[in-house]
mmCIF file of C-alpha atoms in Angstrom:
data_model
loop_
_atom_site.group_PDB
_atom_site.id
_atom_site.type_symbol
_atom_site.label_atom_id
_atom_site.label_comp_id
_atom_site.label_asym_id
_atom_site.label_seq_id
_atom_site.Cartn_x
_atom_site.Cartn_y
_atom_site.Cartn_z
ATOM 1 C CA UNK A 1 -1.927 11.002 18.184
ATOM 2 C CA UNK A 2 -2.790 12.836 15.001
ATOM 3 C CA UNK A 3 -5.247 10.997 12.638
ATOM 4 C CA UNK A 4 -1.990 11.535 9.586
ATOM 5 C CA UNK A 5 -0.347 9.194 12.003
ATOM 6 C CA UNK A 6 -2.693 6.931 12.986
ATOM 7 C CA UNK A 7 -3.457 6.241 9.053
ATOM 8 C CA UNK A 8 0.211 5.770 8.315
ATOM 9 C CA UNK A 9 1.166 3.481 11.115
ATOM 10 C CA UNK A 10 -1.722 0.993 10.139
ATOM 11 C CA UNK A 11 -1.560 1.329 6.294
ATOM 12 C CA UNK A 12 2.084 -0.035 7.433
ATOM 13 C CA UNK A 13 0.237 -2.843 9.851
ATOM 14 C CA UNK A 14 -1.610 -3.883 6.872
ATOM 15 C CA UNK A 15 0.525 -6.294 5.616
ATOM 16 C CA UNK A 16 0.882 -8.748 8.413
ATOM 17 C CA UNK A 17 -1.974 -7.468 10.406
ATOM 18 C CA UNK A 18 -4.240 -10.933 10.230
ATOM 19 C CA UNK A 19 -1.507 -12.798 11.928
ATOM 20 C CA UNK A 20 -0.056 -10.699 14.570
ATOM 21 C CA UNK A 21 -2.646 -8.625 15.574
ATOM 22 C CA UNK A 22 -6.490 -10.185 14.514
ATOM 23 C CA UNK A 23 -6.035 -13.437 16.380
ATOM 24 C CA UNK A 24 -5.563 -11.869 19.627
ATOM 25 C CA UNK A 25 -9.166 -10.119 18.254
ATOM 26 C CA UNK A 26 -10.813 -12.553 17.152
ATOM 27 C CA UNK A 27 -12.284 -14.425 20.731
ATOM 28 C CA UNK A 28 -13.473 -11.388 22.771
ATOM 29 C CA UNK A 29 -15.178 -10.151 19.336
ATOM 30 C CA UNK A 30 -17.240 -13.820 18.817
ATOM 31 C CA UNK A 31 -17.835 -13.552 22.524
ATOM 32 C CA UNK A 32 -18.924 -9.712 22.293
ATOM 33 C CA UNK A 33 -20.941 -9.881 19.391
ATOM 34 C CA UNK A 34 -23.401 -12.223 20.362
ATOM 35 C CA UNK A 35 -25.090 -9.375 22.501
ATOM 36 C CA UNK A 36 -26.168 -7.639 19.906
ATOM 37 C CA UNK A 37 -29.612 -7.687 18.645
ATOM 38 C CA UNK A 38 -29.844 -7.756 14.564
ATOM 39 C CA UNK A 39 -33.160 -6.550 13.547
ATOM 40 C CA UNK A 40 -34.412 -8.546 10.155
ATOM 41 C CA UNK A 41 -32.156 -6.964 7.190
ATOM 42 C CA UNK A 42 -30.055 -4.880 10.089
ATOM 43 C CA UNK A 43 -28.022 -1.953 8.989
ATOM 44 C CA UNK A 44 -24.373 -2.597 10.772
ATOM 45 C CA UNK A 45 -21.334 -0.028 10.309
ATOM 46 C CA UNK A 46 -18.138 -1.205 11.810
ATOM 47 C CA UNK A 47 -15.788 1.403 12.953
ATOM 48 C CA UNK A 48 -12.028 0.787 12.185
ATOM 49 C CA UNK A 49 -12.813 -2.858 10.316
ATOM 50 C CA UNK A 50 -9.071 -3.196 9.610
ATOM 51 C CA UNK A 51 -8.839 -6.749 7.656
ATOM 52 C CA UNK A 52 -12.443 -7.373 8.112
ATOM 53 C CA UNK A 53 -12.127 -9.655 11.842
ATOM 54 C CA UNK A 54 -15.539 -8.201 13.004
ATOM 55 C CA UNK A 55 -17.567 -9.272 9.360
ATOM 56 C CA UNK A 56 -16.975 -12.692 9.458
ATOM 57 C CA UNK A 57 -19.379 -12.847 13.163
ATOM 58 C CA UNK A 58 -22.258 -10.753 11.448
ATOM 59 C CA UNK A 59 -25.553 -12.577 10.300
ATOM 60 C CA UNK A 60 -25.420 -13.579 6.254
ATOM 61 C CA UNK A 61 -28.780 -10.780 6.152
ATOM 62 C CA UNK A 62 -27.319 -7.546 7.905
ATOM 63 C CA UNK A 63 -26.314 -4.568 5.287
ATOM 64 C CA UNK A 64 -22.808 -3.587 6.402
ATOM 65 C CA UNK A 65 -20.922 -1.135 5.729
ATOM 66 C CA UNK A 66 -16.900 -0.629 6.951
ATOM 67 C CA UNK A 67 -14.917 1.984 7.180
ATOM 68 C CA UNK A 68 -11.086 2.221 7.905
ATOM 69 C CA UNK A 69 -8.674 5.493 7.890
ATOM 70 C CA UNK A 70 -6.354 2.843 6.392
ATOM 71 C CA UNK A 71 -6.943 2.457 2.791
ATOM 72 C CA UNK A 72 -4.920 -0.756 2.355
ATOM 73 C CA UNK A 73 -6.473 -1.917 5.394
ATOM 74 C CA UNK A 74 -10.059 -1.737 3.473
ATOM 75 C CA UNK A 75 -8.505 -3.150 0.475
ATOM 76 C CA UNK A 76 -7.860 -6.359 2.275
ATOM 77 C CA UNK A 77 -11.640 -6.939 3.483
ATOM 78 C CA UNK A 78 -13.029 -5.566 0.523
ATOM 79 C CA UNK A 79 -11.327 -8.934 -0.997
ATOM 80 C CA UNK A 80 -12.622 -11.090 1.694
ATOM 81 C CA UNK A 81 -15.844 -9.806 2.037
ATOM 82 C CA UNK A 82 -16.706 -8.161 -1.535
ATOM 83 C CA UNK A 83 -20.379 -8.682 -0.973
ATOM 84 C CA UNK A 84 -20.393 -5.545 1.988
ATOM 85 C CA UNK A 85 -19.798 -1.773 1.436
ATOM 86 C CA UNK A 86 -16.692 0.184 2.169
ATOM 87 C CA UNK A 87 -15.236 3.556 2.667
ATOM 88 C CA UNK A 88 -12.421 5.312 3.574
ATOM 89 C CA UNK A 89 -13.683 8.006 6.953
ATOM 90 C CA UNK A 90 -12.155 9.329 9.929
ATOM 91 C CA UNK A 91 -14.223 7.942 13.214
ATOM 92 C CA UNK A 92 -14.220 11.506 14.203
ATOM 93 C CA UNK A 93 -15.533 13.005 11.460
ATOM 94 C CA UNK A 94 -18.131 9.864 9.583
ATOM 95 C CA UNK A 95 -19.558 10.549 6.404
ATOM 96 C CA UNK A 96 -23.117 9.316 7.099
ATOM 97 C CA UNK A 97 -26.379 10.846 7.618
ATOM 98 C CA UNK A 98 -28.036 10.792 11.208
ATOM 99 C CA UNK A 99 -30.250 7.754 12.484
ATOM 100 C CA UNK A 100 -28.597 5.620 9.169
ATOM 101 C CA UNK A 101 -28.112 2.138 11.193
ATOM 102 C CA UNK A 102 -29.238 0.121 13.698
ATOM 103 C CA UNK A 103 -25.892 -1.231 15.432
ATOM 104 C CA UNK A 104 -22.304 0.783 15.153
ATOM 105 C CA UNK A 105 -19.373 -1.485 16.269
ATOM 106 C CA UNK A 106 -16.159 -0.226 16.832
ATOM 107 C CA UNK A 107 -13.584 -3.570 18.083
ATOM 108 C CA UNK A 108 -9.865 -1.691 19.408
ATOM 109 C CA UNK A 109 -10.358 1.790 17.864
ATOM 110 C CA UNK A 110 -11.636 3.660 20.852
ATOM 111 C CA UNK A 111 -7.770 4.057 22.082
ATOM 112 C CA UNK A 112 -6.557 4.490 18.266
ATOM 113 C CA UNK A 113 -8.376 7.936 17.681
ATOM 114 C CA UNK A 114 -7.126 11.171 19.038
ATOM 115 C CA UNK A 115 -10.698 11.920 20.677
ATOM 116 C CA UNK A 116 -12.283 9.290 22.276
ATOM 117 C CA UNK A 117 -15.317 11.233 23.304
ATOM 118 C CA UNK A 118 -15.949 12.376 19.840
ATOM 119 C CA UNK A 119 -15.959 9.341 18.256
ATOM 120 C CA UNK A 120 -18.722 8.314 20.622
ATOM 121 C CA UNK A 121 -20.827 11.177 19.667
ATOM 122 C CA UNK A 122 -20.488 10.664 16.079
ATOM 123 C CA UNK A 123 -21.661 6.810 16.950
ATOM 124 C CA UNK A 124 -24.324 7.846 18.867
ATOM 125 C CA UNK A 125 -25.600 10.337 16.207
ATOM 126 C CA UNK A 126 -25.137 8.096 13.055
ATOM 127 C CA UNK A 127 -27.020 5.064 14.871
ATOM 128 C CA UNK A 128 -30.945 5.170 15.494
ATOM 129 C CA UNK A 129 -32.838 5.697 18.359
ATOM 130 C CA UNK A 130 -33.111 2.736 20.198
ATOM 131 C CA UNK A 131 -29.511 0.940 17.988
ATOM 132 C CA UNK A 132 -27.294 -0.380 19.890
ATOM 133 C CA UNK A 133 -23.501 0.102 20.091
ATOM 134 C CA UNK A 134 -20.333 -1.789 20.620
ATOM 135 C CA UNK A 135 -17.348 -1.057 22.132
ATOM 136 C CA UNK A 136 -14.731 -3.485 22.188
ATOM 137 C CA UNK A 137 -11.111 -2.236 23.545
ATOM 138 C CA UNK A 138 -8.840 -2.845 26.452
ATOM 139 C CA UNK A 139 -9.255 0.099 28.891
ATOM 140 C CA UNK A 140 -6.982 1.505 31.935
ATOM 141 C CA UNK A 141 -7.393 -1.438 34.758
ATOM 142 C CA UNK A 142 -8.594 -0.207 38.009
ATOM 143 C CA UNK A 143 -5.921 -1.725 39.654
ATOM 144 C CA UNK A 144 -3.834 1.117 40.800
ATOM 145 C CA UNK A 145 -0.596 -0.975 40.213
ATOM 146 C CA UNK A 146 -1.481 -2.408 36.528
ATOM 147 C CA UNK A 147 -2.819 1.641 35.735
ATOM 148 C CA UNK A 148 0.489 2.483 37.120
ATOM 149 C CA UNK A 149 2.065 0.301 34.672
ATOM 150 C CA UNK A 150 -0.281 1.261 32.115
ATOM 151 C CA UNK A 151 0.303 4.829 32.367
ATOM 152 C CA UNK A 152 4.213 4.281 31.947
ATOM 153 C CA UNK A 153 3.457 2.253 28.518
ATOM 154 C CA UNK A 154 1.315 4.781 27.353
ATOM 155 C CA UNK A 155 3.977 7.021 25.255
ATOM 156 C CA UNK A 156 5.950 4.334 23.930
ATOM 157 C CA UNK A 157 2.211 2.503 23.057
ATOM 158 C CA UNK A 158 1.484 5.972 21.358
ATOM 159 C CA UNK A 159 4.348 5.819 19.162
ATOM 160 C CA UNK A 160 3.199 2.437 18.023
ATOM 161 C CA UNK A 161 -0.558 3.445 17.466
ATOM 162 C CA UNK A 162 -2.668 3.058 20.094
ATOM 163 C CA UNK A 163 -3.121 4.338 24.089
ATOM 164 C CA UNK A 164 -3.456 2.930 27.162
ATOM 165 C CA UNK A 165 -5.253 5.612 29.607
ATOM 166 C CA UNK A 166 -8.500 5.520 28.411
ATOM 167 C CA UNK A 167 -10.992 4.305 31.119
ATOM 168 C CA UNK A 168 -14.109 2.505 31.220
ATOM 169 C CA UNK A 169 -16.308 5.465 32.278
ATOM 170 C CA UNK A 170 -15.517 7.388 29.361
ATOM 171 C CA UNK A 171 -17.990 4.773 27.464
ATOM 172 C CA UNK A 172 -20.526 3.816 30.733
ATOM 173 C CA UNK A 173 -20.967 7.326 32.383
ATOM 174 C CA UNK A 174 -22.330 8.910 29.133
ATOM 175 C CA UNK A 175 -25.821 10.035 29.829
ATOM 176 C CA UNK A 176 -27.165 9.319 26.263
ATOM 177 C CA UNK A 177 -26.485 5.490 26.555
ATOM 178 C CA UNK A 178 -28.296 2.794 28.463
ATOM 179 C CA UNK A 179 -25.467 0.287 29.401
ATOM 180 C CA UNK A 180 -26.811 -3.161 28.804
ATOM 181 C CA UNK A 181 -24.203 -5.563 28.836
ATOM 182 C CA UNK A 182 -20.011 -5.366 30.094
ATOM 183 C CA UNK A 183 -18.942 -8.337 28.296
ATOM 184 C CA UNK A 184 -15.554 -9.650 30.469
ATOM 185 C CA UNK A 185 -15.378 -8.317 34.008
ATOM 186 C CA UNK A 186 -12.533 -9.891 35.358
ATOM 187 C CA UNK A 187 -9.630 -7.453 36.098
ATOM 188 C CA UNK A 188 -7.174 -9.791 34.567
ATOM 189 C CA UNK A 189 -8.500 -10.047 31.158
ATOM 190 C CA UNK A 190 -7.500 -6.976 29.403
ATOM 191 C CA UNK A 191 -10.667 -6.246 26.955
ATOM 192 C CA UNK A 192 -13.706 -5.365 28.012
ATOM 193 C CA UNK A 193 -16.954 -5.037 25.436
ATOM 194 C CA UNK A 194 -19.872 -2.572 25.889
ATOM 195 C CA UNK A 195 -23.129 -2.816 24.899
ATOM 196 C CA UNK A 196 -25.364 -0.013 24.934
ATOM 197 C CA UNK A 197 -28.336 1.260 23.785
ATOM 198 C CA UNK A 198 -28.724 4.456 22.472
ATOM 199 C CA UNK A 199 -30.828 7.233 23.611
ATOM 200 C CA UNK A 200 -32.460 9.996 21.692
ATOM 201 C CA UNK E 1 -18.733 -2.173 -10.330
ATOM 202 C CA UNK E 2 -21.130 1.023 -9.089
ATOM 203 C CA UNK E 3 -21.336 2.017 -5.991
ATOM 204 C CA UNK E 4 -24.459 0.661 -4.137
ATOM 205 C CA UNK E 5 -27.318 2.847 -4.150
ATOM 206 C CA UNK E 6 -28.387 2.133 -0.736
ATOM 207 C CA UNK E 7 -24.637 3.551 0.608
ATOM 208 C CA UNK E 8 -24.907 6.111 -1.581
ATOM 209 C CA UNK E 9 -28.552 7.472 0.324
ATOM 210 C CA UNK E 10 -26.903 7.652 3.690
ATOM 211 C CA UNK E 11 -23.198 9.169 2.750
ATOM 212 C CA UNK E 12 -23.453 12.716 4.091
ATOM 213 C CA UNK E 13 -20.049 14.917 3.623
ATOM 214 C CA UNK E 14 -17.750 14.750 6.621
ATOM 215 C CA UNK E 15 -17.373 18.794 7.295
ATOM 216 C CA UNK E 16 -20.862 19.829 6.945
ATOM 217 C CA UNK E 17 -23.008 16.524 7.122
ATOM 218 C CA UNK E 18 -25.322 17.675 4.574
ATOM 219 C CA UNK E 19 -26.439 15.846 1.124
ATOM 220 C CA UNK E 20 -23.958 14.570 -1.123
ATOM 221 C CA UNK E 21 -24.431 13.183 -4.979
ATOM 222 C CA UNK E 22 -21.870 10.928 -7.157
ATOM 223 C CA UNK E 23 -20.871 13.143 -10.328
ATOM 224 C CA UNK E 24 -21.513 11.830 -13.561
ATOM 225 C CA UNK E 25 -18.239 10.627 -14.249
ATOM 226 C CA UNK E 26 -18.699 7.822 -10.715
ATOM 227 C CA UNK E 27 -15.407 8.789 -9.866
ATOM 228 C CA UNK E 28 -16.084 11.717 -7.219
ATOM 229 C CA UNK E 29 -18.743 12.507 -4.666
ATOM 230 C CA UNK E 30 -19.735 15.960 -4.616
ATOM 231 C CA UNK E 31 -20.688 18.090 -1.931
ATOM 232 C CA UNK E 32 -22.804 21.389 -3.394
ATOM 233 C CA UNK E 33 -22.804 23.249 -0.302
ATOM 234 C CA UNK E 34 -19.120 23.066 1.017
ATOM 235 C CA UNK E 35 -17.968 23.407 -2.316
ATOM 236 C CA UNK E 36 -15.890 20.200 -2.204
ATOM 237 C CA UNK E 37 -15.784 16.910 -3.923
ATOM 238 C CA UNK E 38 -14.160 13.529 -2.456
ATOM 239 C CA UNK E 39 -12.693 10.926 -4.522
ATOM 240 C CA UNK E 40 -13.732 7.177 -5.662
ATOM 241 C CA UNK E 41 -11.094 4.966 -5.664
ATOM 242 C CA UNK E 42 -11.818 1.239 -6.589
ATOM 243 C CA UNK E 43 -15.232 1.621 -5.639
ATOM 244 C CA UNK E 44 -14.538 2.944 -2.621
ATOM 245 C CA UNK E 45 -15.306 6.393 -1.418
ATOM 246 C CA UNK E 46 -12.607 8.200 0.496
ATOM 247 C CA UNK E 47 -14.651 10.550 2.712
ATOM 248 C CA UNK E 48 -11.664 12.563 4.387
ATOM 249 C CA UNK E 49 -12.015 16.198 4.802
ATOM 250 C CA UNK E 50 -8.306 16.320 4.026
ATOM 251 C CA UNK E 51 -9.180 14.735 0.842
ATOM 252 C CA UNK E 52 -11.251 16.767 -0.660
ATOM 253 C CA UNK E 53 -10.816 19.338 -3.259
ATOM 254 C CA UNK E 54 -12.859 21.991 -4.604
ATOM 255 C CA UNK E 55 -15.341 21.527 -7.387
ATOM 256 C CA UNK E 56 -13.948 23.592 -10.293
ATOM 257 C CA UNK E 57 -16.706 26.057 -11.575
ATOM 258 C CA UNK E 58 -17.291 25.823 -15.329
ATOM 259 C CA UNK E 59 -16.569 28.933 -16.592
ATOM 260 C CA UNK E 60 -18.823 30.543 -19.486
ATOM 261 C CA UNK E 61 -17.765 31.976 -22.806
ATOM 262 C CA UNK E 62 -14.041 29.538 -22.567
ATOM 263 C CA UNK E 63 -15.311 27.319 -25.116
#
């Protein structure tokens, strides 16, 4: 999946994107949130905000800034929430100085962008020493049956803007992040959130 | 509406991830060393490489 794509197929989501797709969003992100640990006057930047789901669960004092590829995605939560800050980036390729925040959250983007792995390492160098990260997203089960299935969704879930083969590890095996929580073990449930620390 | 200062300290440009400064006019963000400015739009900064265009040099003696 090409980031051109990616930004066309959710410019198009836009639109109805707060009632089909946010409210299956909206529990494991109250549920995930709540490990994080907001300094006073926390610096937050949410990867991939979409309609602005993830803003509504951060404390009244954080400075946030959001960034979407989708420009009528950020319109919407620039309405809703006019009081943060918003861009328009690619998750592979931010815009911000290093060590600018102390949490990066990024709720269902990690199978959205072509390159998983970068994306992490732009997190991890845009967040302090010592931040924490977030990774919401459903990953590959490791039920060999449900990956099977998984596997043979993946093109068609490609097509629609997202993929489905992108395992936990990629997030928990990286040597430059402490792994504090996995929010939602249960191989039935198909998110999983990861909390890590971050270090430098 | 500006664009808040505070954002403005920690935008870096995309390609190189060096400094970047709002031109005079608010409506672009310029990046000196890549040679490459990104737009504003609605008070919000599109920071895609793809973009970007180059800053035009002012040429001398064209009055």
């Amino acid at each position: 999946m090409q980031s051109h794509y990616v930004r066309r197929v959710y410019d198009f989501y836009s639109d109805f994107y707060d009632f089909v797709f946010a409210p299956f969003f909206l529990a494991p992100l109250k549920k995930a949130m709540k490990h994080l640990k907001f300094p006073p006057g926390a610096r937050l930047l949410d990867i991939g905000v979409g309609t602005g789901a993830t803003l509504g669960y951060v404390p009244e004092d954080a400075w946030v800034v959001a960034i979407d590829l989708s420009e009528d995605m950020l319109k919407r939560a620039k309405k809703k929430f006019p009081k943060d800050r918003f861009c328009v980036m690619d998750a592979l390729n931010l815009g911000f100085q290093d060590d600018s925040f102390h949490i990066a959250v990024a709720a269902f983007v990690l199978t959205v962008v072509p390159d998983p792995q970068r994306m992490l390492d732009e997190m991890e160098r845009v967040v302090k020493p010592g931040g924490q990260i977030l990774i919401i997203n459903h990953f590959m089960s490791r039920y060999t049956p449900i990956a099977i299935a998984e596997r043979a969704l993946d093109p068609v879930c490609r097509k629609i803007g997202w993929r489905m083969d992108v395992p936990l590890e990629i997030v928990t095996s990286r040597k430059s992040l402490q792994i504090e929580y996995v929010v939602q073990k249960k191989p039935w449930i198909f998110w999983k959130g990861v909390v890590a620390k971050v270090k430098k | 509406m500006a664009l808040d200062k505070e954002l403005l300290e920690i935008l870096a440009c995309p390609k190189c991830k060096g400094d970047v400064e709002l031109d005079s006019s608010g409506k672009w963000i310029l990046c000196k060393k890549c040679g490459i400015k990104y737009p504003v739009r609605d008070d919000i900064p599109v920071m895609l490489i793809e973009e970007a265009v180059p800053i035009e040099e002012r040429k001398e003696g064209n009055a």
